[in-house]
Amino acid sequence: MIFQLPALSGETVEETVLYGPRLLGSDADVAGLLGAVGLDQELASRDPGGLSVGQQQRVSIARALALGPEVLLMDEPTSALDESARDRIELLVKDLNRREGLTFVIVSHDLAQVERLADRVVLVDAGRVAGEWDREEFDGGGSEKVRRLVSGRP
Amino acid sequence: MAGGARRSGVLSRGDPRLESLGTVASALLALGLVAVAVALSFYEKLDLERDIGVAVVRSFVQLAAIGYVIQLVFGLESLGYVLLLLAVMVGFAGWTSARRARGVPRALPTATVAIGTAAVCTLGLLLLLGVVPPTGRYLIPLGGMVVGNSMNATSLTLSRIRDDMDARRPYIEASLALGATSRQAVAPILKSSLRNALIPLVDSTKTAGIVFLPGAMAGMIIGGADPLEAVRLQMVVLYMLLGSVAIAAIIAGLLSYRFFFTSRHQLRTGLLGEK
């Protein structure tokens, strides 16, 4: 699970990434995980609080990957990031999907992002499914219903 | 007034005139100092006059009342009444502490159990080891100190946990999502709350005798006791208080964090402020 804000605990990036595995009494390949999310391995000994928010969000993805998940849930993972950091996270998501076969479930209010990333789009309104499309069928910008729900305006 | 005490013309211990002086005149004189505080508050617009006034009136009524109650309990010479009085103290302390801990679910039973356990453990141990005799003269004042300090520690622990749950909510949720149990997710919060609750007493214990003379010792020395005897009692009191404060804070912490989670280790976000 990846949240809107990275919420990293731990004194070093390494400690942060190992939080999940250590709860299970196991270990993980920190260098490999940092490589997988495109972070320099020298960051392992740094205080995560000193990194940029984009880097922190990558650390939080590495922290989730450390548990070897098949599905990653992401709740607005880029809404706290600037454009270039957002682009890099999106590239990373595509890359992990292609290379590692990871499935992502991403909650987003950013229709352009949905069109860039999604293979399948589900519109949720007040906890209920209000629509479902394949990427080819989905035309978020064109649909009045989707725009209204996503923008939150009546 | 006893005739014997008049003979010397000098006030001696136990003289009723000294006792009445002790209770009324000196209390009134000390009240003059409160007037200074009120005047300061007035001129500096600190808006504390009302609070100070209420505190003075309450303390006057409460102290006068407890004086008579203790006298009554001593007169009854029954351990049962001593324990009853201690139970009332614990109940009132639990109530006060729970009021401080707004937003903590089930704060009243939590605080009462924490303070009560601390009192039972520490006073019980002192009795078992024969450090103090099982009489009201020892149990009531020592119990008052244990209950009062445990109350403060419990209030500090509970309100800190509530604030930290709010402030660190994203961290708690991240930990839960990574497979932590509720206990593991709140471990850093528990740690900082307990530290926070213990610091005041740990610091006053560290500086005891250098920066200040603690209450029990000061009272005994003023009352004319041998300073070494006063020191012996003060050591008992300080160690007893450290123990009871630690017990109260730990129990309050371990009981209260659970109510912020469901049985399936989900954070009850409804109890916390808006994100």
CSV table of C-alpha atoms in Angstrom, one decimal:
chain,number,residue,atom,x,y,z
A,1,MET,CA,0.0,0.0,0.0
A,2,ILE,CA,1.3,3.4,-1.0
A,3,PHE,CA,-0.2,6.5,0.5
A,4,GLN,CA,-0.6,10.1,-0.6
A,5,LEU,CA,2.2,11.1,1.8
A,6,PRO,CA,5.3,8.8,2.2
A,7,ALA,CA,5.2,8.7,6.0
A,8,LEU,CA,8.6,7.2,6.4
A,9,SER,CA,9.7,6.1,9.8
A,10,GLY,CA,13.2,5.0,10.7
A,11,GLU,CA,16.5,6.8,11.1
A,12,THR,CA,17.9,5.7,7.7
A,13,VAL,CA,16.5,4.8,4.4
A,14,GLU,CA,17.8,1.3,4.8
A,15,GLU,CA,16.0,0.9,8.2
A,16,THR,CA,12.8,2.3,6.6
A,17,VAL,CA,12.9,-0.2,3.7
A,18,LEU,CA,13.5,-3.1,6.1
A,19,TYR,CA,10.6,-2.2,8.4
A,20,GLY,CA,8.2,-4.7,6.8
A,21,PRO,CA,10.6,-7.6,6.5
A,22,ARG,CA,11.9,-7.1,10.0
A,23,LEU,CA,8.4,-7.4,11.4
A,24,LEU,CA,8.3,-10.9,9.8
A,25,GLY,CA,11.8,-11.6,11.2
A,26,SER,CA,13.3,-11.7,7.7
A,27,ASP,CA,15.6,-9.5,5.6
A,28,ALA,CA,15.6,-7.9,2.2
A,29,ASP,CA,18.0,-6.8,-0.5
A,30,VAL,CA,18.0,-3.1,0.2
A,31,ALA,CA,20.5,-2.2,-2.7
A,32,GLY,CA,18.3,-4.2,-5.2
A,33,LEU,CA,15.1,-2.5,-4.0
A,34,LEU,CA,16.6,1.0,-4.1
A,35,GLY,CA,17.8,0.2,-7.7
A,36,ALA,CA,14.3,-1.1,-8.6
A,37,VAL,CA,12.8,2.3,-7.7
A,38,GLY,CA,15.6,4.2,-9.3
A,39,LEU,CA,17.3,5.5,-6.2
A,40,ASP,CA,21.0,5.8,-5.7
A,41,GLN,CA,22.4,3.2,-3.3
A,42,GLU,CA,24.3,5.8,-1.4
A,43,LEU,CA,21.0,7.1,-0.1
A,44,ALA,CA,20.7,3.9,2.0
A,45,SER,CA,22.4,5.4,5.0
A,46,ARG,CA,20.7,8.8,4.7
A,47,ASP,CA,18.0,10.2,6.9
A,48,PRO,CA,14.8,9.8,4.9
A,49,GLY,CA,13.5,13.1,6.3
A,50,GLY,CA,16.3,14.9,4.3
A,51,LEU,CA,15.2,13.5,0.9
A,52,SER,CA,12.9,15.3,-1.5
A,53,VAL,CA,9.2,14.3,-1.4
A,54,GLY,CA,9.6,12.5,-4.7
A,55,GLN,CA,12.5,10.5,-3.4
A,56,GLN,CA,10.6,9.8,-0.2
A,57,GLN,CA,7.7,8.4,-2.2
A,58,ARG,CA,10.2,6.1,-4.1
A,59,VAL,CA,11.5,4.9,-0.7
A,60,SER,CA,7.9,4.2,0.3
A,61,ILE,CA,7.5,2.1,-2.8
A,62,ALA,CA,10.7,0.3,-2.1
A,63,ARG,CA,9.5,-0.3,1.4
A,64,ALA,CA,6.3,-1.9,0.1
A,65,LEU,CA,8.2,-3.9,-2.5
A,66,ALA,CA,10.4,-5.3,0.2
A,67,LEU,CA,7.5,-7.5,1.2
A,68,GLY,CA,7.3,-9.1,-2.2
A,69,PRO,CA,3.7,-8.1,-3.0
A,70,GLU,CA,1.8,-9.2,-6.1
A,71,VAL,CA,-0.5,-6.2,-6.0
A,72,LEU,CA,0.3,-2.7,-4.9
A,73,LEU,CA,-2.5,-0.3,-3.8
A,74,MET,CA,-1.7,3.3,-4.3
A,75,ASP,CA,-3.8,6.1,-2.8
A,76,GLU,CA,-3.2,9.3,-4.8
A,77,PRO,CA,0.6,8.5,-4.9
A,78,THR,CA,1.6,11.6,-6.9
A,79,SER,CA,-0.8,14.3,-5.6
A,80,ALA,CA,1.8,15.7,-3.2
A,81,LEU,CA,4.5,15.7,-5.9
A,82,ASP,CA,5.6,18.2,-8.6
A,83,GLU,CA,5.3,17.4,-12.3
A,84,SER,CA,8.8,15.9,-12.9
A,85,ALA,CA,8.6,13.8,-9.7
A,86,ARG,CA,5.1,12.6,-10.8
A,87,ASP,CA,6.4,11.7,-14.2
A,88,ARG,CA,9.2,9.6,-12.7
A,89,ILE,CA,6.8,7.8,-10.4
A,90,GLU,CA,4.6,7.0,-13.4
A,91,LEU,CA,7.5,5.7,-15.3
A,92,LEU,CA,8.4,3.5,-12.4
A,93,VAL,CA,4.9,2.1,-12.1
A,94,LYS,CA,4.9,1.2,-15.8
A,95,ASP,CA,8.3,-0.3,-15.5
A,96,LEU,CA,7.5,-2.4,-12.5
A,97,ASN,CA,4.3,-3.5,-14.1
A,98,ARG,CA,6.1,-4.6,-17.3
A,99,ARG,CA,9.3,-6.1,-15.8
A,100,GLU,CA,8.1,-7.6,-12.5
A,101,GLY,CA,4.5,-8.3,-13.5
A,102,LEU,CA,3.2,-6.3,-10.6
A,103,THR,CA,-0.4,-5.3,-10.5
A,104,PHE,CA,-1.3,-1.8,-9.4
A,105,VAL,CA,-4.6,-0.5,-8.1
A,106,ILE,CA,-4.3,3.3,-8.2
A,107,VAL,CA,-6.8,5.7,-6.8
A,108,SER,CA,-6.5,9.0,-8.6
A,109,HIS,CA,-8.4,12.2,-9.3
A,110,ASP,CA,-6.1,13.0,-12.2
A,111,LEU,CA,-7.9,11.9,-15.4
A,112,ALA,CA,-4.8,12.5,-17.5
A,113,GLN,CA,-2.8,10.2,-15.2
A,114,VAL,CA,-5.6,7.6,-15.4
A,115,GLU,CA,-5.3,7.7,-19.1
A,116,ARG,CA,-1.5,7.4,-19.0
A,117,LEU,CA,-1.4,4.5,-16.6
A,118,ALA,CA,-4.5,2.4,-16.6
A,119,ASP,CA,-5.3,-0.8,-18.4
A,120,ARG,CA,-8.7,-0.8,-16.8
A,121,VAL,CA,-10.7,2.1,-15.3
A,122,VAL,CA,-13.3,1.8,-12.5
A,123,LEU,CA,-15.3,4.8,-11.5
A,124,VAL,CA,-16.3,4.8,-7.9
A,125,ASP,CA,-19.0,7.1,-6.5
A,126,ALA,CA,-19.7,7.1,-2.8
A,127,GLY,CA,-18.3,3.5,-2.4
A,128,ARG,CA,-20.2,2.1,-5.4
A,129,VAL,CA,-19.0,1.2,-8.8
A,130,ALA,CA,-20.5,3.8,-11.2
A,131,GLY,CA,-18.7,2.7,-14.4
A,132,GLU,CA,-16.1,0.4,-15.8
A,133,TRP,CA,-14.0,0.6,-19.0
A,134,ASP,CA,-11.0,-0.8,-20.8
A,135,ARG,CA,-8.3,1.7,-21.6
A,136,GLU,CA,-9.4,2.0,-25.2
A,137,GLU,CA,-13.0,2.7,-24.4
A,138,PHE,CA,-12.3,5.1,-21.6
A,139,ASP,CA,-12.7,8.8,-22.5
A,140,GLY,CA,-12.5,10.5,-19.2
A,141,GLY,CA,-12.3,14.0,-20.5
A,142,GLY,CA,-15.3,13.5,-22.8
A,143,SER,CA,-17.7,12.0,-20.3
A,144,GLU,CA,-19.8,14.5,-18.3
A,145,LYS,CA,-20.5,12.0,-15.6
A,146,VAL,CA,-16.8,11.2,-15.0
A,147,ARG,CA,-15.7,14.9,-15.0
A,148,ARG,CA,-18.5,15.8,-12.5
A,149,LEU,CA,-17.6,13.0,-10.1
A,150,VAL,CA,-13.8,13.4,-10.3
A,151,SER,CA,-13.9,17.2,-9.9
A,152,GLY,CA,-16.2,16.8,-6.9
A,153,ARG,CA,-18.4,19.6,-8.2
A,154,PRO,CA,-22.1,19.0,-8.7
B,1,MET,CA,-7.4,26.3,76.5
B,2,ALA,CA,-5.1,24.2,78.7
B,3,GLY,CA,-3.8,25.9,81.8
B,4,GLY,CA,-0.4,24.3,81.7
B,5,ALA,CA,0.5,25.9,78.4
B,6,ARG,CA,0.0,29.4,79.8
B,7,ARG,CA,2.6,29.1,82.5
B,8,SER,CA,5.7,29.7,80.4
B,9,GLY,CA,4.3,32.6,78.4
B,10,VAL,CA,6.2,31.1,75.4
B,11,LEU,CA,4.5,29.2,72.7
B,12,SER,CA,5.5,25.5,72.8
B,13,ARG,CA,4.7,22.6,70.6
B,14,GLY,CA,1.2,21.2,71.2
B,15,ASP,CA,0.0,24.5,72.6
B,16,PRO,CA,-3.5,25.2,71.3
B,17,ARG,CA,-2.6,28.8,70.7
B,18,LEU,CA,0.2,27.7,68.3
B,19,GLU,CA,-2.1,25.3,66.6
B,20,SER,CA,-4.7,28.0,65.9
B,21,LEU,CA,-1.9,30.3,64.8
B,22,GLY,CA,-0.7,27.5,62.5
B,23,THR,CA,-4.1,27.0,60.9
B,24,VAL,CA,-5.7,30.4,60.6
B,25,ALA,CA,-3.3,33.3,60.9
B,26,SER,CA,-0.4,31.9,58.8
B,27,ALA,CA,-2.8,30.7,56.1
B,28,LEU,CA,-4.2,34.2,55.9
B,29,LEU,CA,-0.8,35.7,55.8
B,30,ALA,CA,0.2,33.3,53.0
B,31,LEU,CA,-3.0,34.4,51.2
B,32,GLY,CA,-1.3,37.9,51.0
B,33,LEU,CA,1.1,36.3,48.6
B,34,VAL,CA,-1.8,35.2,46.5
B,35,ALA,CA,-2.9,38.8,46.4
B,36,VAL,CA,0.5,39.6,44.8
B,37,ALA,CA,-0.1,37.0,42.1
B,38,VAL,CA,-3.6,38.4,41.5
B,39,ALA,CA,-2.3,41.9,41.3
B,40,LEU,CA,0.4,40.8,38.8
B,41,SER,CA,-2.2,39.0,36.7
B,42,PHE,CA,-4.4,42.1,36.8
B,43,TYR,CA,-1.8,44.6,35.7
B,44,GLU,CA,-0.2,42.3,33.1
B,45,LYS,CA,-3.7,41.3,31.8
B,46,LEU,CA,-2.9,37.6,32.2
B,47,ASP,CA,-6.6,36.8,32.9
B,48,LEU,CA,-5.6,34.4,35.6
B,49,GLU,CA,-7.6,36.2,38.4
B,50,ARG,CA,-10.6,34.0,38.1
B,51,ASP,CA,-8.6,30.7,37.9
B,52,ILE,CA,-6.4,31.8,40.9
B,53,GLY,CA,-9.5,32.8,42.9
B,54,VAL,CA,-11.3,29.5,42.2
B,55,ALA,CA,-8.1,27.5,43.0
B,56,VAL,CA,-7.7,29.3,46.3
B,57,VAL,CA,-11.3,28.8,47.4
B,58,ARG,CA,-11.3,25.2,46.3
B,59,SER,CA,-8.0,24.4,48.0
B,60,PHE,CA,-9.2,26.1,51.2
B,61,VAL,CA,-12.4,24.1,51.4
B,62,GLN,CA,-10.8,20.9,50.3
B,63,LEU,CA,-7.8,21.1,52.7
B,64,ALA,CA,-10.0,22.1,55.6
B,65,ALA,CA,-12.4,19.2,54.8
B,66,ILE,CA,-9.6,16.7,54.4
B,67,GLY,CA,-8.1,17.8,57.7
B,68,TYR,CA,-11.4,17.0,59.5
B,69,VAL,CA,-11.8,13.7,57.5
B,70,ILE,CA,-8.3,12.5,58.4
B,71,GLN,CA,-8.9,13.5,62.0
B,72,LEU,CA,-12.1,11.5,61.9
B,73,VAL,CA,-10.5,8.5,60.3
B,74,PHE,CA,-7.6,8.5,62.8
B,75,GLY,CA,-10.2,8.6,65.6
B,76,LEU,CA,-12.0,5.6,64.2
B,77,GLU,CA,-8.7,3.6,64.4
B,78,SER,CA,-9.9,1.2,61.7
B,79,LEU,CA,-7.9,0.2,58.6
B,80,GLY,CA,-11.2,-0.2,56.7
B,81,TYR,CA,-11.9,3.5,56.8
B,82,VAL,CA,-8.3,4.3,55.8
B,83,LEU,CA,-8.7,2.1,52.8
B,84,LEU,CA,-12.1,3.7,52.0
B,85,LEU,CA,-10.5,7.1,52.1
B,86,LEU,CA,-7.7,5.9,49.7
B,87,ALA,CA,-10.4,4.5,47.4
B,88,VAL,CA,-12.2,7.8,47.3
B,89,MET,CA,-8.9,9.5,46.4
B,90,VAL,CA,-8.2,7.1,43.6
B,91,GLY,CA,-11.8,7.6,42.2
B,92,PHE,CA,-11.4,11.3,42.3
B,93,ALA,CA,-8.0,11.2,40.7
B,94,GLY,CA,-9.3,8.9,38.0
B,95,TRP,CA,-12.1,11.3,37.2
B,96,THR,CA,-9.8,14.3,37.1
B,97,SER,CA,-7.3,12.5,34.9
B,98,ALA,CA,-10.1,11.3,32.5
B,99,ARG,CA,-11.3,14.9,32.1
B,100,ARG,CA,-7.9,16.0,31.1
B,101,ALA,CA,-7.7,13.2,28.5
B,102,ARG,CA,-10.4,14.5,26.2
B,103,GLY,CA,-10.9,12.4,23.1
B,104,VAL,CA,-9.4,9.2,24.6
B,105,PRO,CA,-12.0,6.5,24.5
B,106,ARG,CA,-12.9,4.9,27.9
B,107,ALA,CA,-10.6,7.3,29.7
B,108,LEU,CA,-12.3,7.0,33.1
B,109,PRO,CA,-11.9,3.3,33.6
B,110,THR,CA,-8.4,3.4,32.1
B,111,ALA,CA,-7.2,6.2,34.4
B,112,THR,CA,-8.9,4.8,37.5
B,113,VAL,CA,-7.4,1.3,36.9
B,114,ALA,CA,-3.9,2.8,36.2
B,115,ILE,CA,-3.9,5.0,39.3
B,116,GLY,CA,-5.5,2.3,41.5
B,117,THR,CA,-3.0,-0.3,40.5
B,118,ALA,CA,-0.1,2.0,41.1
B,119,ALA,CA,-1.4,2.8,44.6
B,120,VAL,CA,-2.1,-0.8,45.5
B,121,CYS,CA,1.3,-2.0,44.2
B,122,THR,CA,3.4,0.6,45.9
B,123,LEU,CA,1.6,0.9,49.2
B,124,GLY,CA,1.1,-2.8,49.3
B,125,LEU,CA,4.9,-3.4,48.8
B,126,LEU,CA,5.8,-0.9,51.5
B,127,LEU,CA,3.4,-2.6,53.9
B,128,LEU,CA,4.6,-6.1,53.0
B,129,LEU,CA,8.2,-5.2,53.4
B,130,GLY,CA,7.4,-3.5,56.7
B,131,VAL,CA,8.8,-0.1,55.6
B,132,VAL,CA,5.7,1.6,57.0
B,133,PRO,CA,3.2,0.4,59.6
B,134,PRO,CA,-0.4,-0.3,58.5
B,135,THR,CA,-1.8,2.9,60.1
B,136,GLY,CA,-3.7,5.8,58.7
B,137,ARG,CA,-0.9,8.2,59.9
B,138,TYR,CA,1.4,6.7,57.2
B,139,LEU,CA,-1.0,5.3,54.6
B,140,ILE,CA,-3.1,8.4,54.1
B,141,PRO,CA,-0.3,10.9,53.4
B,142,LEU,CA,1.8,8.5,51.4
B,143,GLY,CA,-1.4,7.3,49.6
B,144,GLY,CA,-2.2,11.0,48.8
B,145,MET,CA,1.3,11.5,47.2
B,146,VAL,CA,1.1,8.2,45.3
B,147,VAL,CA,-2.3,8.9,43.9
B,148,GLY,CA,-1.5,12.6,43.1
B,149,ASN,CA,1.7,11.8,41.2
B,150,SER,CA,0.1,8.8,39.4
B,151,MET,CA,-2.8,11.0,38.4
B,152,ASN,CA,-0.4,13.6,36.8
B,153,ALA,CA,1.5,10.8,35.0
B,154,THR,CA,-1.7,9.2,33.8
B,155,SER,CA,-3.1,12.6,32.5
B,156,LEU,CA,0.2,13.3,30.7
B,157,THR,CA,0.3,9.8,29.1
B,158,LEU,CA,-3.3,9.8,28.0
B,159,SER,CA,-3.3,13.3,26.5
B,160,ARG,CA,0.0,12.7,24.8
B,161,ILE,CA,-1.2,9.4,23.2
B,162,ARG,CA,-4.3,11.1,21.9
B,163,ASP,CA,-2.3,14.0,20.4
B,164,ASP,CA,0.3,11.7,18.9
B,165,MET,CA,-2.3,9.4,17.4
B,166,ASP,CA,-3.6,12.4,15.6
B,167,ALA,CA,-0.3,13.8,14.5
B,168,ARG,CA,1.3,10.5,13.5
B,169,ARG,CA,-1.7,9.0,11.9
B,170,PRO,CA,-0.1,8.6,8.4
B,171,TYR,CA,2.8,6.7,10.1
B,172,ILE,CA,0.5,4.4,12.0
B,173,GLU,CA,-1.4,3.6,8.8
B,174,ALA,CA,1.8,3.0,6.9
B,175,SER,CA,3.1,0.6,9.6
B,176,LEU,CA,-0.3,-1.2,9.6
B,177,ALA,CA,-0.2,-1.5,5.8
B,178,LEU,CA,3.3,-3.1,6.1
B,179,GLY,CA,2.0,-5.8,8.4
B,180,ALA,CA,2.6,-4.3,11.8
B,181,THR,CA,0.1,-5.1,14.6
B,182,SER,CA,-1.5,-2.2,16.3
B,183,ARG,CA,0.9,-2.6,19.2
B,184,GLN,CA,3.9,-2.5,16.8
B,185,ALA,CA,2.4,0.5,15.0
B,186,VAL,CA,2.0,2.5,18.1
B,187,ALA,CA,5.3,1.5,19.7
B,188,PRO,CA,7.1,4.8,19.0
B,189,ILE,CA,4.0,6.7,20.3
B,190,LEU,CA,3.9,4.6,23.5
B,191,LYS,CA,7.6,5.2,24.1
B,192,SER,CA,7.4,9.0,23.7
B,193,SER,CA,4.2,9.2,25.9
B,194,LEU,CA,5.7,7.2,28.7
B,195,ARG,CA,8.9,9.2,28.6
B,196,ASN,CA,6.9,12.4,28.6
B,197,ALA,CA,5.0,11.2,31.7
B,198,LEU,CA,8.0,10.2,33.6
B,199,ILE,CA,10.3,13.1,32.9
B,200,PRO,CA,9.0,15.5,35.5
B,201,LEU,CA,9.4,13.1,38.4
B,202,VAL,CA,12.7,11.7,37.1
B,203,ASP,CA,14.1,15.2,36.9
B,204,SER,CA,12.9,16.2,40.4
B,205,THR,CA,14.4,12.9,41.7
B,206,LYS,CA,17.7,13.7,40.0
B,207,THR,CA,17.8,17.1,41.6
B,208,ALA,CA,16.3,16.2,45.0
B,209,GLY,CA,18.3,17.8,47.7
B,210,ILE,CA,20.2,20.1,45.4
B,211,VAL,CA,17.6,22.2,43.7
B,212,PHE,CA,14.7,21.7,46.0
B,213,LEU,CA,13.8,19.9,49.2
B,214,PRO,CA,10.8,17.6,48.4
B,215,GLY,CA,7.5,18.2,50.2
B,216,ALA,CA,7.6,15.3,52.7
B,217,MET,CA,11.1,16.2,53.9
B,218,ALA,CA,10.4,19.9,54.0
B,219,GLY,CA,7.3,19.3,56.1
B,220,MET,CA,9.1,17.0,58.6
B,221,ILE,CA,12.0,19.4,59.0
B,222,ILE,CA,9.7,22.4,59.6
B,223,GLY,CA,7.7,20.2,62.0
B,224,GLY,CA,10.9,19.7,64.1
B,225,ALA,CA,12.0,16.2,63.0
B,226,ASP,CA,15.6,15.1,62.8
B,227,PRO,CA,16.9,15.9,59.3
B,228,LEU,CA,18.3,12.4,58.9
B,229,GLU,CA,15.0,10.9,59.8
B,230,ALA,CA,13.4,13.3,57.3
B,231,VAL,CA,15.8,12.2,54.6
B,232,ARG,CA,15.1,8.5,55.3
B,233,LEU,CA,11.4,9.1,54.8
B,234,GLN,CA,11.9,11.2,51.8
B,235,MET,CA,13.9,8.5,50.1
B,236,VAL,CA,11.1,6.0,50.7
B,237,VAL,CA,8.7,8.6,49.3
B,238,LEU,CA,10.7,9.4,46.2
B,239,TYR,CA,11.4,5.7,45.2
B,240,MET,CA,7.8,4.9,45.9
B,241,LEU,CA,6.6,7.7,43.7
B,242,LEU,CA,9.0,6.7,40.9
B,243,GLY,CA,7.6,3.2,41.0
B,244,SER,CA,4.0,4.2,41.2
B,245,VAL,CA,4.3,6.8,38.4
B,246,ALA,CA,6.0,4.3,36.1
B,247,ILE,CA,3.3,1.7,36.9
B,248,ALA,CA,0.4,4.2,36.3
B,249,ALA,CA,1.9,5.5,33.0
B,250,ILE,CA,2.6,2.0,31.6
B,251,ILE,CA,-0.9,0.7,32.5
B,252,ALA,CA,-2.6,3.9,31.1
B,253,GLY,CA,-0.5,3.6,27.9
B,254,LEU,CA,-1.1,-0.2,27.4
B,255,LEU,CA,-4.8,0.1,28.1
B,256,SER,CA,-5.6,3.2,26.1
B,257,TYR,CA,-3.9,2.6,22.8
B,258,ARG,CA,-6.1,-0.5,22.2
B,259,PHE,CA,-9.3,1.5,22.0
B,260,PHE,CA,-8.0,3.4,19.0
B,261,PHE,CA,-8.0,0.2,17.0
B,262,THR,CA,-10.5,-2.5,16.0
B,263,SER,CA,-9.9,-6.1,17.0
B,264,ARG,CA,-8.6,-6.5,13.5
B,265,HIS,CA,-5.9,-3.9,14.0
B,266,GLN,CA,-7.6,-1.2,12.0
B,267,LEU,CA,-7.2,2.4,13.1
B,268,ARG,CA,-10.5,3.8,14.2
B,269,THR,CA,-10.2,7.0,12.3
B,270,GLY,CA,-13.5,8.3,13.5
B,271,LEU,CA,-11.9,8.9,16.9
B,272,LEU,CA,-9.3,11.2,15.4
B,273,GLY,CA,-9.6,14.7,14.0
B,274,GLU,CA,-10.1,15.3,10.3
B,275,LYS,CA,-7.1,14.5,8.1
